[in-house]
Coordinates of C-alpha atoms in Angstrom, one line a residue:
X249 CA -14.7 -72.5 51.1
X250 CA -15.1 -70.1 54.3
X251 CA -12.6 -67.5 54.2
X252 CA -9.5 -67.0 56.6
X253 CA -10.7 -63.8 58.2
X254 CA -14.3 -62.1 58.3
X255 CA -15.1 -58.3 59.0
X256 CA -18.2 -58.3 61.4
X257 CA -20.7 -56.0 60.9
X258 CA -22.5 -53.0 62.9
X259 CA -19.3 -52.8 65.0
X260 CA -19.2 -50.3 68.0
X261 CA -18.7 -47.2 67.2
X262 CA -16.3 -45.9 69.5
X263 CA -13.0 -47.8 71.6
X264 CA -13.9 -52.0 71.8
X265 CA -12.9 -52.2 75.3
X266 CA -13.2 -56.3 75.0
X267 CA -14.6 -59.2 72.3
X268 CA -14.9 -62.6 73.5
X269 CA -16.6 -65.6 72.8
X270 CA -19.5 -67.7 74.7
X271 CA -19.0 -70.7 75.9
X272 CA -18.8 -73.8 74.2
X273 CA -18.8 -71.8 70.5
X274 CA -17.7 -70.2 67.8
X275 CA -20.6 -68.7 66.6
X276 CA -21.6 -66.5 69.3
X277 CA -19.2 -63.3 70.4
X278 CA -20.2 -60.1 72.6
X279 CA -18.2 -56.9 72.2
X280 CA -18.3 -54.1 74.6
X281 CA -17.4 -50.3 73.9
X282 CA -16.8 -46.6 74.8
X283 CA -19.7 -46.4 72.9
X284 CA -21.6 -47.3 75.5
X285 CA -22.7 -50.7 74.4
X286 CA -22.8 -54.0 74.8
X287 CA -23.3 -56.2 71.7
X288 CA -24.1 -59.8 71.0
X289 CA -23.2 -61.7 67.7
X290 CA -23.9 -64.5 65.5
X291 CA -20.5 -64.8 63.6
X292 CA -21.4 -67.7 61.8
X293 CA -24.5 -65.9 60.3
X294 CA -22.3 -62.3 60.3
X295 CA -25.4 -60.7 62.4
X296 CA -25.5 -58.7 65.3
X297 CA -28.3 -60.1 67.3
X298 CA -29.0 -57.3 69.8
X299 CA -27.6 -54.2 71.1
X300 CA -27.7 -53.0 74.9
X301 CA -27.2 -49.9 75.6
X302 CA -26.1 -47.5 78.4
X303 CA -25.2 -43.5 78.7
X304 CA -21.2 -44.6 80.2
X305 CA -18.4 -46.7 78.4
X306 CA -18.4 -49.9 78.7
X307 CA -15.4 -51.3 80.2
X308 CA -15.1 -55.0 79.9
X309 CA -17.8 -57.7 79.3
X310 CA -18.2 -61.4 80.1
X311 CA -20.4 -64.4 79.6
X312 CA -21.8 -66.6 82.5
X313 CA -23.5 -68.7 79.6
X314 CA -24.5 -68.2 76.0
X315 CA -27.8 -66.4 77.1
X316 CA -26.4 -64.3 80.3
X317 CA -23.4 -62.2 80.0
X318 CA -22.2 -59.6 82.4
X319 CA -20.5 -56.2 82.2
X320 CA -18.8 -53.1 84.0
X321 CA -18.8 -49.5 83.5
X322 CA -17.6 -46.2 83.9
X323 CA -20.9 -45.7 85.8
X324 CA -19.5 -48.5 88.3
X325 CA -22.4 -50.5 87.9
X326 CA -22.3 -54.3 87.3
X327 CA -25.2 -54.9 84.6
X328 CA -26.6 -58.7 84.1
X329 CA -28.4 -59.1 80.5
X330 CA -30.1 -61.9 79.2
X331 CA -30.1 -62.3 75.2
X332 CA -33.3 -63.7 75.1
X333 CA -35.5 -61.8 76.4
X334 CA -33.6 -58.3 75.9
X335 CA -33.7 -57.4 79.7
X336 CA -31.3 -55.9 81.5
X337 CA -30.7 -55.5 85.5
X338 CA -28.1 -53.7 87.4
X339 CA -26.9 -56.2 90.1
X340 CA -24.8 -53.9 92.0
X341 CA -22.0 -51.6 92.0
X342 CA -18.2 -50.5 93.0
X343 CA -17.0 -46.9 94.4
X344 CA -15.2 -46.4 91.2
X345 CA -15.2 -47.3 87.8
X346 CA -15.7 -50.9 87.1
X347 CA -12.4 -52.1 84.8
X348 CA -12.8 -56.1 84.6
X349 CA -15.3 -58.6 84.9
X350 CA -14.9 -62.5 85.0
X351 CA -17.2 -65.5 84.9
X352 CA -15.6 -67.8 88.1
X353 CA -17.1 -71.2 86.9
X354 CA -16.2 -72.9 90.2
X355 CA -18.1 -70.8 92.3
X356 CA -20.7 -69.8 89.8
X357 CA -20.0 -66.2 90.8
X358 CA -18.9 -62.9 88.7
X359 CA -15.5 -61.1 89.9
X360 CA -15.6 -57.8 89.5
X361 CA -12.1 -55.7 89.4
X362 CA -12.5 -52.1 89.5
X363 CA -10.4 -48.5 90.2
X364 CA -11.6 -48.5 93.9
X365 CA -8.5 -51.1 94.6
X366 CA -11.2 -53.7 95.1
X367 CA -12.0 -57.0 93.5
X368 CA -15.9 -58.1 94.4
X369 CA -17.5 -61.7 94.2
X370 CA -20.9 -61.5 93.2
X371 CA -23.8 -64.4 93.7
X372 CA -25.8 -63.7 90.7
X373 CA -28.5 -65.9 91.9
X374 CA -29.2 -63.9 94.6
X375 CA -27.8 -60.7 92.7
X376 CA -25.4 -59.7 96.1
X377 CA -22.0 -59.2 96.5
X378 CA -20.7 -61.9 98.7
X379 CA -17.0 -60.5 99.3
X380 CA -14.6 -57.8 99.1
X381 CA -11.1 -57.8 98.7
X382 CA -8.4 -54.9 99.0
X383 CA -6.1 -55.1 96.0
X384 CA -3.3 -53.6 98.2
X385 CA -3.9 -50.0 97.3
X386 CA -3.5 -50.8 93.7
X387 CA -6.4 -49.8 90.9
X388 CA -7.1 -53.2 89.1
X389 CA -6.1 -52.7 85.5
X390 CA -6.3 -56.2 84.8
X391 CA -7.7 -59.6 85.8
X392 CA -7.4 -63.6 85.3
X393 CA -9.6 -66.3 86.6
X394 CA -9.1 -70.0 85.8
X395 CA -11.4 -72.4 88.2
X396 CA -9.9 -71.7 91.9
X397 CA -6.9 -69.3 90.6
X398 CA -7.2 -65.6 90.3
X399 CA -4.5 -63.3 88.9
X400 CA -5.1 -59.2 89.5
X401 CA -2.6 -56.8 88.3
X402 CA -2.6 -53.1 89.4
X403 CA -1.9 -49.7 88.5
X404 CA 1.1 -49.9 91.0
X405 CA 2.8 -52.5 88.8
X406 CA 1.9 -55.0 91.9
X407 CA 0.6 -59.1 90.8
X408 CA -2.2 -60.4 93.3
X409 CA -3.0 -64.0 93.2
X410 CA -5.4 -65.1 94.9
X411 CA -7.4 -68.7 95.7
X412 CA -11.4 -69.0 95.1
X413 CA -11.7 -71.6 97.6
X414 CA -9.9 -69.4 100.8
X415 CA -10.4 -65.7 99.6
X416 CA -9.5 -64.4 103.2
X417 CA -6.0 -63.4 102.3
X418 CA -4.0 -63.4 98.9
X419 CA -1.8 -66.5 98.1
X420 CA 0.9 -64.1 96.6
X421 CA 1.7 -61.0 95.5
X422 CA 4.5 -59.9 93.1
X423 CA 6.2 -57.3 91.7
X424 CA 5.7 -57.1 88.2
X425 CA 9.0 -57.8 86.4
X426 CA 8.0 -54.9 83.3
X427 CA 9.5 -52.0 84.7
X428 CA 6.4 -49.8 83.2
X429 CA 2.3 -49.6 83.1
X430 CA 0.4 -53.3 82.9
X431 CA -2.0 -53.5 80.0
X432 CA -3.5 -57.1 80.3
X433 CA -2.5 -60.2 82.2
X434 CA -3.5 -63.8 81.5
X435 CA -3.1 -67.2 83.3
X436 CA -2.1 -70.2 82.0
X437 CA -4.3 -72.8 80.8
X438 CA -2.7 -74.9 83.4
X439 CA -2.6 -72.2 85.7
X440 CA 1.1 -73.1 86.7
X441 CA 1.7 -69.4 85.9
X442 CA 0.7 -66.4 83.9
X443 CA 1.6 -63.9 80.6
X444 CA 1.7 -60.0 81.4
X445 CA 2.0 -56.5 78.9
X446 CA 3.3 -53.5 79.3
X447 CA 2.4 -50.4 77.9
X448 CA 6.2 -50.2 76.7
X449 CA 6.2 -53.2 74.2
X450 CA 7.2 -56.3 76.1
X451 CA 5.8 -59.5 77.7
X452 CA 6.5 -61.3 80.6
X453 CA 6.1 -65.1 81.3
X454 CA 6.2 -65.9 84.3
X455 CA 5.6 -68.8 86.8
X456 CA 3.9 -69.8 90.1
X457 CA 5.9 -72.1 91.8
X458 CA 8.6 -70.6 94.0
X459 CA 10.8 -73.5 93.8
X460 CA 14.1 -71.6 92.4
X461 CA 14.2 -74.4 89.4
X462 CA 11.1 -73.4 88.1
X463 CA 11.8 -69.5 89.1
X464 CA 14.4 -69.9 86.5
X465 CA 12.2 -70.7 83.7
X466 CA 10.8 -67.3 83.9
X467 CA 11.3 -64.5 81.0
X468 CA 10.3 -61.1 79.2
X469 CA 10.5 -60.5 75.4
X470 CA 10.2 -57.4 73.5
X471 CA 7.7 -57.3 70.7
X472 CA 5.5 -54.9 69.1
X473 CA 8.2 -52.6 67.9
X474 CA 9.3 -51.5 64.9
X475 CA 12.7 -49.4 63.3
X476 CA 12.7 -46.7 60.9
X477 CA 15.7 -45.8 59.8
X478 CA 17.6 -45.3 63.8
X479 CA 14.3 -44.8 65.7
X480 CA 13.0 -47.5 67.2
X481 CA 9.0 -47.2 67.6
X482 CA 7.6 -49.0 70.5
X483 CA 3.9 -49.8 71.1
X484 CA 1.5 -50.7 74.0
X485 CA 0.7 -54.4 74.0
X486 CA -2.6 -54.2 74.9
X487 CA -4.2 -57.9 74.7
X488 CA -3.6 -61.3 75.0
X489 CA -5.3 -64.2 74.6
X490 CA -4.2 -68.1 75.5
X491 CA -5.1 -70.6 72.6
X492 CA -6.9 -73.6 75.3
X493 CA -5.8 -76.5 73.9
X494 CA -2.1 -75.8 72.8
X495 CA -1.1 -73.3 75.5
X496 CA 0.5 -70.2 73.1
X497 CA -0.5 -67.2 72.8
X498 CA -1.7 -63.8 70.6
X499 CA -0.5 -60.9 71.4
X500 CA -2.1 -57.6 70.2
X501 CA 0.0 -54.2 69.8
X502 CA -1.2 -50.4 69.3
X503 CA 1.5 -51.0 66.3
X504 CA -1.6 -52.6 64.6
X505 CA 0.0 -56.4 64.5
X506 CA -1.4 -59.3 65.8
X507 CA 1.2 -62.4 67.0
X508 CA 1.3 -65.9 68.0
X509 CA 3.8 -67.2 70.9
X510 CA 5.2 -70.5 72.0
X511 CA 6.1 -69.1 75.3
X512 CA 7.5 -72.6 75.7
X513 CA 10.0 -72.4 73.6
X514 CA 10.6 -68.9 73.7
X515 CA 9.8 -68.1 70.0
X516 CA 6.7 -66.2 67.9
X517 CA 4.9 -68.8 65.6
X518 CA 3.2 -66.4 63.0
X519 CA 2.5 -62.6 62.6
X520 CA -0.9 -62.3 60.9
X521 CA -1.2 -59.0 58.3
X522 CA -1.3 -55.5 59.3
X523 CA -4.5 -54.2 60.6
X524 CA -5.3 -50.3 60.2
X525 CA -5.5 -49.2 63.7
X526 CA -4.6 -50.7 67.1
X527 CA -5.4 -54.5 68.4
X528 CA -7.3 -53.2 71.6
X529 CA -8.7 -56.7 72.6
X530 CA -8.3 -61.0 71.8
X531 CA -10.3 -63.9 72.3
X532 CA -9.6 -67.2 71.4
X533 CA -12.5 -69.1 71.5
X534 CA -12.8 -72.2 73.8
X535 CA -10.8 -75.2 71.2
X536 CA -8.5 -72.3 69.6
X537 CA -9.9 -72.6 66.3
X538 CA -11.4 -69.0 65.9
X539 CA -10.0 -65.7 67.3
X540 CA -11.4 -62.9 67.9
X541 CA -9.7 -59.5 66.8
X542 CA -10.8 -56.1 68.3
X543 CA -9.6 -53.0 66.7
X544 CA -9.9 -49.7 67.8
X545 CA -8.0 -46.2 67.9
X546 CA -7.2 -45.8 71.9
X547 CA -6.1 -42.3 72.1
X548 CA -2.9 -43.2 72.5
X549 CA -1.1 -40.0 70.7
X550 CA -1.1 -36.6 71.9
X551 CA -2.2 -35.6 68.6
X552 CA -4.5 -37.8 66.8
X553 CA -3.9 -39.0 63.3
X554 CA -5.7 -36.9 60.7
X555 CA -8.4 -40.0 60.2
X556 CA -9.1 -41.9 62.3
X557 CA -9.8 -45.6 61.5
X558 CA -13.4 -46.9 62.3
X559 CA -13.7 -49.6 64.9
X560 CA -14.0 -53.0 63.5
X561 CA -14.1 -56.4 64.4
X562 CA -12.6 -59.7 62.7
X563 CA -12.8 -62.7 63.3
X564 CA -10.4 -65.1 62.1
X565 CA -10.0 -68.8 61.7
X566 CA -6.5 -69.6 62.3
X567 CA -4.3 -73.0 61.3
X568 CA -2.4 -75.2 63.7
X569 CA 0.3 -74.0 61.3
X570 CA -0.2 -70.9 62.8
X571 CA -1.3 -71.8 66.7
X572 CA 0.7 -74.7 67.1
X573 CA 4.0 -75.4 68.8
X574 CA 6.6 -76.7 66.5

């Protein structure tokens, strides 16, 4: 019998900036790091497979298909690698560090999101940038694509959301309803709306549609927080990840927990065990039967702990008990 959870080894060494899953699978997972790397697993086989590596951290990572995937850096480059043959080409860059990058099936492009208050689309046949967009004046701290939609939030608490198929002007932009910092925003598997954190423990779920009926279906939570004694500690929630086929949710905190939402019904499903340092990023994979678990130290305290926990990766394969609305 497999067990519920594995530890991956020859994790990054350093802040996992992002884990997620290829395509089509369970088996094969790329992690990206302030290490400077970029590295490709076989979970199944509990291998790393090979290791890129660069002189700047590694800010977010993506596949375009189980041999390609794509990155961004702290050196604003946008690097393409291919698995196969090892090789590695910068395809071009932003005027600031790069923060997000997403696969954008529908076009068969790569967004970029990055601190220059840009979002680029890249044709990485022709390895060119094919459009800019102003993020108005925001620095992109986080970033959703699902076929045509797009969802960008920014460092001035501002929602973008934009339309693949007529990228000349934004279809909306919001104000996000968490009064502090965004850490990670997510659209719906339907894309009728999308789930936002805050650096200041809560999540927002919120909705497209400006019709007032559905406007009223929107709603933030507090989570991540825990009392001692009269102090109440609250914690970053710095990932989230949408389970594909049943529409909740994990949630990840710097409070070390990992949780699972029916944002439906407005009520957490299951909190998995305590992990020893912060859940920096998530990943479902594509039929919700694995996730992904990234943990990593973020420098969040002005003082760091005494010892600080090593990086590590799990991967765990969760229940419908666990993922699945009641």
């Amino acid at each position: 019998m497999r067990p519920t959870e594995v530890k991956i080894n020859n994790a990054p060494e350093d802040w996992i900036s992002c884990v997620r899953f290829g395509p089509k699978t369970n088996q094969y997972l790329i992690a990206s790091s302030w290490d400077g790397t970029v590295r490709f697993y076989d979970v199944v086989n509990n291998t790393m497979r090979h290791k890129f590596m660069q002189d700047d951290p590694v800010l977010d990572v993506t596949f375009m298909d189980v041999v390609h995937v794509v990155s961004g850096s702290l050196d604003k480059n946008l690097r393409l690698y291919d698995v196969n043959t090892h090789t590695e080409n910068v395809v071009g860059d932003h005027d600031a560090p790069i923060r997000c990058v997403e696969y954008a099936e529908s076009v068969n492009g790569i967004l970029t999101g990055s601190w220059d208050k840009t979002v680029k689309l890249w044709d990485m046949r022709e390895k060119h940038c094919v459009g800019t967009y102003e993020q108005c004046n925001g620095k992109v701290y986080s970033m959703s694509v699902n076929e045509e939609k797009i969802v960008v939030a920014t460092s001035d608490r501002t929602v973008l959301i934009w339309d693949l198929r007529k990228m000349e002007e934004y279809m909306m932009k919001r104000e996000s309803s968490l009064k502090y910092q965004t850490r990670c925003i997510r659209l719906f598997p339907n894309k009728e709306g999308y789930v936002m954190s805050s650096i200041e423990g809560r999540v927002a779920v919120e909705y497209l549609d400006p019709d007032p009926e559905i406007q009223k279906l929107k709603f933030a939570f507090k989570c991540h927080r825990n009392k001692q004694g009269t102090t109440e500690h609250i914690y970053p929630v710095n990932a989230i990840s949408f389970h594909n086929v049943y529409s909740t949710f994990a949630t990840g905190g710097s409070d070390g927990y990992v949780n699972i939402w029916d944002g439906f019904n407005k009520k957490r499903l299951c909190q998995f065990h305590e992990y020893d340092t912060s859940i920096s990023s998530l990943n479902f994979n594509y039929d919700g039967s694995t996730l992904a678990i990234a943990c990593s130290y973020m420098d969040e305290l002005e003082v760091p702990p005494a010892n600080v926990q090593s990086p590590a990766i799990y991967v765990r394969y969760v229940t419908d008990q666990e993922t699945k609305q009641k």
